[in-house]
Amino acid sequence: NATLTIKWRYGAKTYTIGTVTVTVTEFQPVKTFGFEDALDDAAAIKTKLADYDGQVAYAENGHHGKALQLKEPTFKTENNKTVVDNAGYGVKLKEGKLSADYTVSLWVNPEKGFYQQTPILSLGVGNDEAQNWISVSGTWTEHPGSGTAARVWSVPKKGDAAVEFNGKYTNTAFDAPNGKWTMLTVSQCGNDLKFYVNGKENGGTKAAQEVLNQEGALICIGINNWDPSFGGMVDDVSVYDSALDAAQVQ
């Protein structure tokens, strides 16, 4: 709390009119992940959301201190087609419910671009049995690591008529340059999703709702149930149990 005293000066005299107590609300994350040689409460997983039993790597040149180094997928050629050989790994931050309104922010540093719908951030439930999710993923490309463009995608649960799209891209396209740090933020209140790149609003839409307020909800970084994993560094992840506005995101 802060106390504001209101005064009025007339000639040589100053009159105190009154005081007002101002309450300033500072939104604090419910969880942060700095990845300083540790996953904290996160867990390494691979495609199909299965446990990953390999070595988790950390990079020295993080956004602040060290960073999580995610393993990019490797590819091979079969029948004159490029297919995934090793899908790599990502991390699962939380399993359980948050508020229906939330904000998730993270810094990413891609290595060699995206392949197909490479997941950067996946929120909600997305598996072979049920879907109600939002994902920040690479834009489709036929060639491994050929693009740095990405956007927000989503599939709502059946019957959610308020959603403006279903598995289609939205007006949130952005570019995440290789070898550079980019801050990505997803903030959602009800159906209304806002997306920010480096603290600046970069589109929004009516999206699948209550993705983190449902049974089995997950926050996954660099991985989802289906697609090849993200290759690059991730750092300074913050999870909020409320929808931050543009000023708070900055």
Short mmCIF file of the C-alpha atoms (twelve columns), coordinates in Angstrom:
data_MODEL
# 
_entry.id   MODEL 
# 
loop_
_atom_site.group_PDB 
_atom_site.id 
_atom_site.type_symbol 
_atom_site.label_atom_id 
_atom_site.label_alt_id 
_atom_site.label_comp_id 
_atom_site.label_asym_id 
_atom_site.label_seq_id 
_atom_site.Cartn_x 
_atom_site.Cartn_y 
_atom_site.Cartn_z 
_atom_site.pdbx_PDB_model_num 
ATOM 1   C CA . ASN A 1   0.000   0.000   0.000   1 
ATOM 2   C CA . ALA A 2   1.039   3.611   -0.582  1 
ATOM 3   C CA . THR A 3   -0.327  6.795   0.971   1 
ATOM 4   C CA . LEU A 4   -0.898  9.800   -1.295  1 
ATOM 5   C CA . THR A 5   -1.244  13.193  0.359   1 
ATOM 6   C CA . ILE A 6   -3.164  15.820  -1.633  1 
ATOM 7   C CA . LYS A 7   -2.122  19.430  -0.994  1 
ATOM 8   C CA . TRP A 8   -3.178  22.778  -2.412  1 
ATOM 9   C CA . ARG A 9   -0.947  25.819  -2.388  1 
ATOM 10  C CA . TYR A 10  -2.526  29.281  -2.353  1 
ATOM 11  C CA . GLY A 11  -0.132  32.215  -2.120  1 
ATOM 12  C CA . ALA A 12  2.298   31.608  0.726   1 
ATOM 13  C CA . LYS A 13  0.119   28.990  2.383   1 
ATOM 14  C CA . THR A 14  -0.181  25.269  1.686   1 
ATOM 15  C CA . TYR A 15  -3.390  23.458  2.643   1 
ATOM 16  C CA . THR A 16  -3.610  19.708  3.141   1 
ATOM 17  C CA . ILE A 17  -6.838  18.534  1.541   1 
ATOM 18  C CA . GLY A 18  -6.605  14.879  2.482   1 
ATOM 19  C CA . THR A 19  -4.823  11.593  2.075   1 
ATOM 20  C CA . VAL A 20  -5.642  8.581   -0.065  1 
ATOM 21  C CA . THR A 21  -4.359  5.046   0.401   1 
ATOM 22  C CA . VAL A 22  -3.508  3.402   -2.899  1 
ATOM 23  C CA . THR A 23  -3.207  -0.366  -3.186  1 
ATOM 24  C CA . VAL A 24  -0.850  -1.538  -5.916  1 
ATOM 25  C CA . THR A 25  -1.341  -5.131  -7.015  1 
ATOM 26  C CA . GLU A 26  1.844   -6.797  -8.264  1 
ATOM 27  C CA . PHE A 27  1.245   -10.044 -10.088 1 
ATOM 28  C CA . GLN A 28  3.708   -12.712 -9.074  1 
ATOM 29  C CA . PRO A 29  4.193   -15.988 -10.945 1 
ATOM 30  C CA . VAL A 30  3.017   -19.150 -9.248  1 
ATOM 31  C CA . LYS A 31  6.083   -20.906 -10.620 1 
ATOM 32  C CA . THR A 32  9.328   -19.973 -12.369 1 
ATOM 33  C CA . PHE A 33  11.951  -22.127 -14.048 1 
ATOM 34  C CA . GLY A 34  15.508  -20.849 -14.464 1 
ATOM 35  C CA . PHE A 35  17.067  -24.182 -15.484 1 
ATOM 36  C CA . GLU A 36  20.320  -23.646 -13.620 1 
ATOM 37  C CA . ASP A 37  21.570  -27.226 -14.027 1 
ATOM 38  C CA . ALA A 38  18.219  -28.499 -12.735 1 
ATOM 39  C CA . LEU A 39  14.681  -29.111 -14.001 1 
ATOM 40  C CA . ASP A 40  13.158  -28.069 -10.662 1 
ATOM 41  C CA . ASP A 41  9.588   -29.472 -10.759 1 
ATOM 42  C CA . ALA A 42  9.729   -30.204 -14.481 1 
ATOM 43  C CA . ALA A 43  10.268  -33.617 -16.063 1 
ATOM 44  C CA . ALA A 44  11.861  -34.582 -19.369 1 
ATOM 45  C CA . ILE A 45  9.503   -36.290 -21.830 1 
ATOM 46  C CA . LYS A 46  9.521   -37.391 -25.461 1 
ATOM 47  C CA . THR A 47  6.896   -37.757 -28.183 1 
ATOM 48  C CA . LYS A 48  3.674   -39.441 -26.995 1 
ATOM 49  C CA . LEU A 49  4.357   -37.662 -23.676 1 
ATOM 50  C CA . ALA A 50  6.373   -40.663 -22.493 1 
ATOM 51  C CA . ASP A 51  9.167   -40.339 -19.943 1 
ATOM 52  C CA . TYR A 52  12.567  -39.523 -21.398 1 
ATOM 53  C CA . ASP A 53  15.376  -41.525 -19.840 1 
ATOM 54  C CA . GLY A 54  18.298  -39.905 -21.681 1 
ATOM 55  C CA . GLN A 55  20.642  -37.134 -20.587 1 
ATOM 56  C CA . VAL A 56  19.179  -33.647 -20.121 1 
ATOM 57  C CA . ALA A 57  21.577  -30.915 -21.249 1 
ATOM 58  C CA . TYR A 58  22.120  -27.331 -20.100 1 
ATOM 59  C CA . ALA A 59  23.765  -24.456 -21.968 1 
ATOM 60  C CA . GLU A 60  26.129  -21.914 -20.442 1 
ATOM 61  C CA . ASN A 61  24.918  -18.964 -22.537 1 
ATOM 62  C CA . GLY A 62  21.336  -18.715 -21.302 1 
ATOM 63  C CA . HIS A 63  19.158  -15.636 -21.244 1 
ATOM 64  C CA . HIS A 64  20.114  -15.329 -17.575 1 
ATOM 65  C CA . GLY A 65  22.784  -17.695 -16.346 1 
ATOM 66  C CA . LYS A 66  22.330  -21.164 -17.785 1 
ATOM 67  C CA . ALA A 67  19.488  -22.443 -19.963 1 
ATOM 68  C CA . LEU A 68  17.801  -25.704 -20.808 1 
ATOM 69  C CA . GLN A 69  19.271  -27.141 -24.007 1 
ATOM 70  C CA . LEU A 70  16.616  -29.098 -25.866 1 
ATOM 71  C CA . LYS A 71  17.627  -31.800 -28.283 1 
ATOM 72  C CA . GLU A 72  16.593  -31.180 -31.863 1 
ATOM 73  C CA . PRO A 73  15.221  -34.075 -33.920 1 
ATOM 74  C CA . THR A 74  17.365  -35.974 -36.377 1 
ATOM 75  C CA . PHE A 75  16.161  -37.188 -39.760 1 
ATOM 76  C CA . LYS A 76  16.798  -39.891 -42.309 1 
ATOM 77  C CA . THR A 77  15.657  -40.699 -45.829 1 
ATOM 78  C CA . GLU A 78  13.277  -43.560 -46.519 1 
ATOM 79  C CA . ASN A 79  11.801  -44.209 -49.959 1 
ATOM 80  C CA . ASN A 80  13.050  -40.823 -51.142 1 
ATOM 81  C CA . LYS A 81  11.236  -39.061 -48.300 1 
ATOM 82  C CA . THR A 82  12.616  -37.308 -45.248 1 
ATOM 83  C CA . VAL A 83  11.323  -38.869 -42.044 1 
ATOM 84  C CA . VAL A 84  12.063  -38.365 -38.352 1 
ATOM 85  C CA . ASP A 85  14.766  -40.651 -36.997 1 
ATOM 86  C CA . ASN A 86  14.961  -39.361 -33.430 1 
ATOM 87  C CA . ALA A 87  12.215  -37.041 -32.178 1 
ATOM 88  C CA . GLY A 88  14.315  -35.592 -29.331 1 
ATOM 89  C CA . TYR A 89  12.877  -34.463 -25.997 1 
ATOM 90  C CA . GLY A 90  11.159  -31.596 -24.209 1 
ATOM 91  C CA . VAL A 91  9.926   -30.927 -20.675 1 
ATOM 92  C CA . LYS A 92  6.617   -31.108 -18.859 1 
ATOM 93  C CA . LEU A 93  6.222   -28.284 -16.349 1 
ATOM 94  C CA . LYS A 94  2.931   -29.011 -14.655 1 
ATOM 95  C CA . GLU A 95  0.227   -31.618 -14.513 1 
ATOM 96  C CA . GLY A 96  -2.940  -30.404 -12.829 1 
ATOM 97  C CA . LYS A 97  -5.269  -27.453 -12.743 1 
ATOM 98  C CA . LEU A 98  -4.563  -23.759 -12.824 1 
ATOM 99  C CA . SER A 99  -7.124  -20.983 -13.145 1 
ATOM 100 C CA . ALA A 100 -9.175  -20.738 -16.321 1 
ATOM 101 C CA . ASP A 101 -7.298  -17.443 -16.800 1 
ATOM 102 C CA . TYR A 102 -3.535  -17.762 -17.046 1 
ATOM 103 C CA . THR A 103 -0.297  -16.433 -18.522 1 
ATOM 104 C CA . VAL A 104 2.770   -18.404 -19.578 1 
ATOM 105 C CA . SER A 105 5.938   -16.613 -20.652 1 
ATOM 106 C CA . LEU A 106 9.307   -17.988 -21.776 1 
ATOM 107 C CA . TRP A 107 12.471  -17.097 -23.653 1 
ATOM 108 C CA . VAL A 108 13.512  -19.284 -26.593 1 
ATOM 109 C CA . ASN A 109 16.602  -19.419 -28.782 1 
ATOM 110 C CA . PRO A 110 16.157  -21.747 -31.787 1 
ATOM 111 C CA . GLU A 111 19.142  -23.563 -33.281 1 
ATOM 112 C CA . LYS A 112 18.231  -24.358 -36.871 1 
ATOM 113 C CA . GLY A 113 14.640  -23.304 -37.405 1 
ATOM 114 C CA . PHE A 114 11.495  -25.406 -37.248 1 
ATOM 115 C CA . TYR A 115 10.363  -28.561 -38.955 1 
ATOM 116 C CA . GLN A 116 6.684   -28.938 -39.782 1 
ATOM 117 C CA . GLN A 117 4.676   -28.051 -36.641 1 
ATOM 118 C CA . THR A 118 7.572   -28.058 -34.206 1 
ATOM 119 C CA . PRO A 119 6.082   -27.354 -30.744 1 
ATOM 120 C CA . ILE A 120 7.598   -24.519 -28.740 1 
ATOM 121 C CA . LEU A 121 4.902   -24.296 -26.047 1 
ATOM 122 C CA . SER A 122 1.929   -26.653 -25.630 1 
ATOM 123 C CA . LEU A 123 -0.902  -26.005 -23.137 1 
ATOM 124 C CA . GLY A 124 -3.821  -28.223 -22.126 1 
ATOM 125 C CA . VAL A 125 -4.769  -31.745 -23.122 1 
ATOM 126 C CA . GLY A 126 -3.592  -33.091 -26.448 1 
ATOM 127 C CA . ASN A 127 -3.274  -36.836 -26.878 1 
ATOM 128 C CA . ASP A 128 -4.752  -39.688 -28.891 1 
ATOM 129 C CA . GLU A 129 -7.893  -39.829 -26.707 1 
ATOM 130 C CA . ALA A 130 -8.789  -36.198 -25.986 1 
ATOM 131 C CA . GLN A 131 -7.979  -32.728 -27.286 1 
ATOM 132 C CA . ASN A 132 -8.463  -29.238 -25.886 1 
ATOM 133 C CA . TRP A 133 -5.223  -27.387 -26.389 1 
ATOM 134 C CA . ILE A 134 -3.304  -24.309 -27.462 1 
ATOM 135 C CA . SER A 135 0.165   -24.519 -28.959 1 
ATOM 136 C CA . VAL A 136 2.844   -22.123 -30.148 1 
ATOM 137 C CA . SER A 137 4.343   -24.109 -33.019 1 
ATOM 138 C CA . GLY A 138 6.350   -23.762 -36.190 1 
ATOM 139 C CA . THR A 139 4.605   -23.114 -39.472 1 
ATOM 140 C CA . TRP A 140 4.414   -26.162 -41.693 1 
ATOM 141 C CA . THR A 141 7.383   -26.761 -43.987 1 
ATOM 142 C CA . GLU A 142 8.446   -29.810 -45.937 1 
ATOM 143 C CA . HIS A 143 12.157  -29.423 -45.245 1 
ATOM 144 C CA . PRO A 144 13.810  -30.004 -41.845 1 
ATOM 145 C CA . GLY A 145 14.938  -26.838 -40.130 1 
ATOM 146 C CA . SER A 146 14.091  -24.652 -43.118 1 
ATOM 147 C CA . GLY A 147 11.928  -21.988 -41.477 1 
ATOM 148 C CA . THR A 148 11.906  -19.632 -38.500 1 
ATOM 149 C CA . ALA A 149 8.215   -18.720 -38.754 1 
ATOM 150 C CA . ALA A 150 5.729   -19.876 -36.116 1 
ATOM 151 C CA . ARG A 151 2.264   -19.019 -34.780 1 
ATOM 152 C CA . VAL A 152 -0.414  -20.041 -32.273 1 
ATOM 153 C CA . TRP A 153 -2.537  -23.084 -33.119 1 
ATOM 154 C CA . SER A 154 -5.422  -24.653 -31.214 1 
ATOM 155 C CA . VAL A 155 -7.980  -27.440 -31.158 1 
ATOM 156 C CA . PRO A 156 -10.960 -26.957 -28.798 1 
ATOM 157 C CA . LYS A 157 -12.976 -29.663 -27.159 1 
ATOM 158 C CA . LYS A 158 -16.036 -30.800 -29.069 1 
ATOM 159 C CA . GLY A 159 -18.998 -28.451 -28.862 1 
ATOM 160 C CA . ASP A 160 -17.018 -25.272 -28.130 1 
ATOM 161 C CA . ALA A 161 -18.834 -23.055 -30.621 1 
ATOM 162 C CA . ALA A 162 -17.198 -19.844 -29.372 1 
ATOM 163 C CA . VAL A 163 -13.839 -20.761 -30.882 1 
ATOM 164 C CA . GLU A 164 -13.034 -18.953 -34.124 1 
ATOM 165 C CA . PHE A 165 -10.777 -21.667 -35.475 1 
ATOM 166 C CA . ASN A 166 -10.236 -25.386 -35.106 1 
ATOM 167 C CA . GLY A 167 -6.729  -26.600 -35.713 1 
ATOM 168 C CA . LYS A 168 -6.081  -23.731 -38.111 1 
ATOM 169 C CA . TYR A 169 -3.477  -21.024 -37.860 1 
ATOM 170 C CA . THR A 170 -4.406  -17.674 -36.344 1 
ATOM 171 C CA . ASN A 171 -3.379  -14.043 -36.842 1 
ATOM 172 C CA . THR A 172 -0.371  -14.530 -34.556 1 
ATOM 173 C CA . ALA A 173 2.435   -15.299 -37.025 1 
ATOM 174 C CA . PHE A 174 5.907   -14.260 -35.901 1 
ATOM 175 C CA . ASP A 175 9.544   -14.952 -36.638 1 
ATOM 176 C CA . ALA A 176 11.939  -16.461 -34.082 1 
ATOM 177 C CA . PRO A 177 15.449  -15.941 -35.505 1 
ATOM 178 C CA . ASN A 178 18.022  -18.673 -35.064 1 
ATOM 179 C CA . GLY A 179 20.693  -17.918 -32.481 1 
ATOM 180 C CA . LYS A 180 18.758  -15.059 -30.858 1 
ATOM 181 C CA . TRP A 181 16.645  -14.859 -27.709 1 
ATOM 182 C CA . THR A 182 12.933  -14.158 -28.203 1 
ATOM 183 C CA . MET A 183 10.366  -13.757 -25.407 1 
ATOM 184 C CA . LEU A 184 7.001   -15.404 -26.102 1 
ATOM 185 C CA . THR A 185 3.932   -14.870 -23.912 1 
ATOM 186 C CA . VAL A 186 0.473   -16.417 -24.062 1 
ATOM 187 C CA . SER A 187 -2.216  -14.756 -21.925 1 
ATOM 188 C CA . GLN A 188 -5.813  -15.954 -21.884 1 
ATOM 189 C CA . CYS A 189 -9.003  -14.768 -20.200 1 
ATOM 190 C CA . GLY A 190 -12.010 -16.938 -21.034 1 
ATOM 191 C CA . ASN A 191 -12.016 -17.483 -24.793 1 
ATOM 192 C CA . ASP A 192 -9.901  -14.391 -25.426 1 
ATOM 193 C CA . LEU A 193 -6.260  -15.186 -26.113 1 
ATOM 194 C CA . LYS A 194 -3.543  -12.560 -26.506 1 
ATOM 195 C CA . PHE A 195 -0.102  -13.379 -27.835 1 
ATOM 196 C CA . TYR A 196 3.018   -11.278 -27.260 1 
ATOM 197 C CA . VAL A 197 6.472   -11.335 -28.840 1 
ATOM 198 C CA . ASN A 198 9.214   -9.551  -26.899 1 
ATOM 199 C CA . GLY A 199 6.552   -7.857  -24.783 1 
ATOM 200 C CA . LYS A 200 4.572   -6.457  -27.719 1 
ATOM 201 C CA . GLU A 201 1.103   -7.696  -28.637 1 
ATOM 202 C CA . ASN A 202 1.266   -9.880  -31.733 1 
ATOM 203 C CA . GLY A 203 -2.335  -10.824 -32.441 1 
ATOM 204 C CA . GLY A 204 -5.092  -12.645 -30.617 1 
ATOM 205 C CA . THR A 205 -8.215  -14.688 -31.171 1 
ATOM 206 C CA . LYS A 206 -11.047 -16.650 -29.620 1 
ATOM 207 C CA . ALA A 207 -9.314  -19.869 -28.620 1 
ATOM 208 C CA . ALA A 208 -9.947  -23.133 -26.802 1 
ATOM 209 C CA . GLN A 209 -10.853 -22.229 -23.241 1 
ATOM 210 C CA . GLU A 210 -10.006 -23.675 -19.827 1 
ATOM 211 C CA . VAL A 211 -6.997  -25.460 -21.295 1 
ATOM 212 C CA . LEU A 212 -5.190  -25.303 -17.940 1 
ATOM 213 C CA . ASN A 213 -8.364  -25.722 -15.897 1 
ATOM 214 C CA . GLN A 214 -9.159  -29.301 -16.875 1 
ATOM 215 C CA . GLU A 215 -8.190  -32.756 -15.705 1 
ATOM 216 C CA . GLY A 216 -4.849  -33.874 -17.082 1 
ATOM 217 C CA . ALA A 217 -3.787  -30.366 -18.142 1 
ATOM 218 C CA . LEU A 218 -0.123  -30.044 -19.093 1 
ATOM 219 C CA . ILE A 219 2.335   -27.250 -19.771 1 
ATOM 220 C CA . CYS A 220 4.941   -28.676 -22.126 1 
ATOM 221 C CA . ILE A 221 7.939   -26.950 -23.671 1 
ATOM 222 C CA . GLY A 222 9.511   -28.148 -26.894 1 
ATOM 223 C CA . ILE A 223 7.377   -31.271 -27.164 1 
ATOM 224 C CA . ASN A 224 3.844   -32.541 -27.711 1 
ATOM 225 C CA . ASN A 225 2.118   -35.831 -28.341 1 
ATOM 226 C CA . TRP A 226 2.754   -35.973 -32.085 1 
ATOM 227 C CA . ASP A 227 5.415   -33.749 -33.627 1 
ATOM 228 C CA . PRO A 228 9.241   -33.612 -33.726 1 
ATOM 229 C CA . SER A 229 10.684  -31.690 -30.810 1 
ATOM 230 C CA . PHE A 230 12.056  -28.160 -30.679 1 
ATOM 231 C CA . GLY A 231 15.826  -27.802 -30.905 1 
ATOM 232 C CA . GLY A 232 17.413  -24.900 -29.082 1 
ATOM 233 C CA . MET A 233 17.618  -23.198 -25.712 1 
ATOM 234 C CA . VAL A 234 14.790  -22.312 -23.318 1 
ATOM 235 C CA . ASP A 235 15.125  -20.076 -20.260 1 
ATOM 236 C CA . ASP A 236 13.266  -17.914 -17.719 1 
ATOM 237 C CA . VAL A 237 9.847   -19.590 -17.838 1 
ATOM 238 C CA . SER A 238 7.111   -17.946 -15.740 1 
ATOM 239 C CA . VAL A 239 3.614   -19.284 -15.072 1 
ATOM 240 C CA . TYR A 240 0.865   -16.998 -13.742 1 
ATOM 241 C CA . ASP A 241 -2.538  -17.973 -12.392 1 
ATOM 242 C CA . SER A 242 -4.125  -14.912 -14.000 1 
ATOM 243 C CA . ALA A 243 -4.308  -13.201 -17.395 1 
ATOM 244 C CA . LEU A 244 -1.731  -10.408 -17.550 1 
ATOM 245 C CA . ASP A 245 -2.469  -7.371  -19.697 1 
ATOM 246 C CA . ALA A 246 -0.090  -5.727  -22.157 1 
ATOM 247 C CA . ALA A 247 1.481   -3.397  -19.576 1 
ATOM 248 C CA . GLN A 248 2.111   -6.267  -17.150 1 
ATOM 249 C CA . VAL A 249 3.621   -8.468  -19.851 1 
ATOM 250 C CA . GLN A 250 6.201   -5.792  -20.688 1 
# 
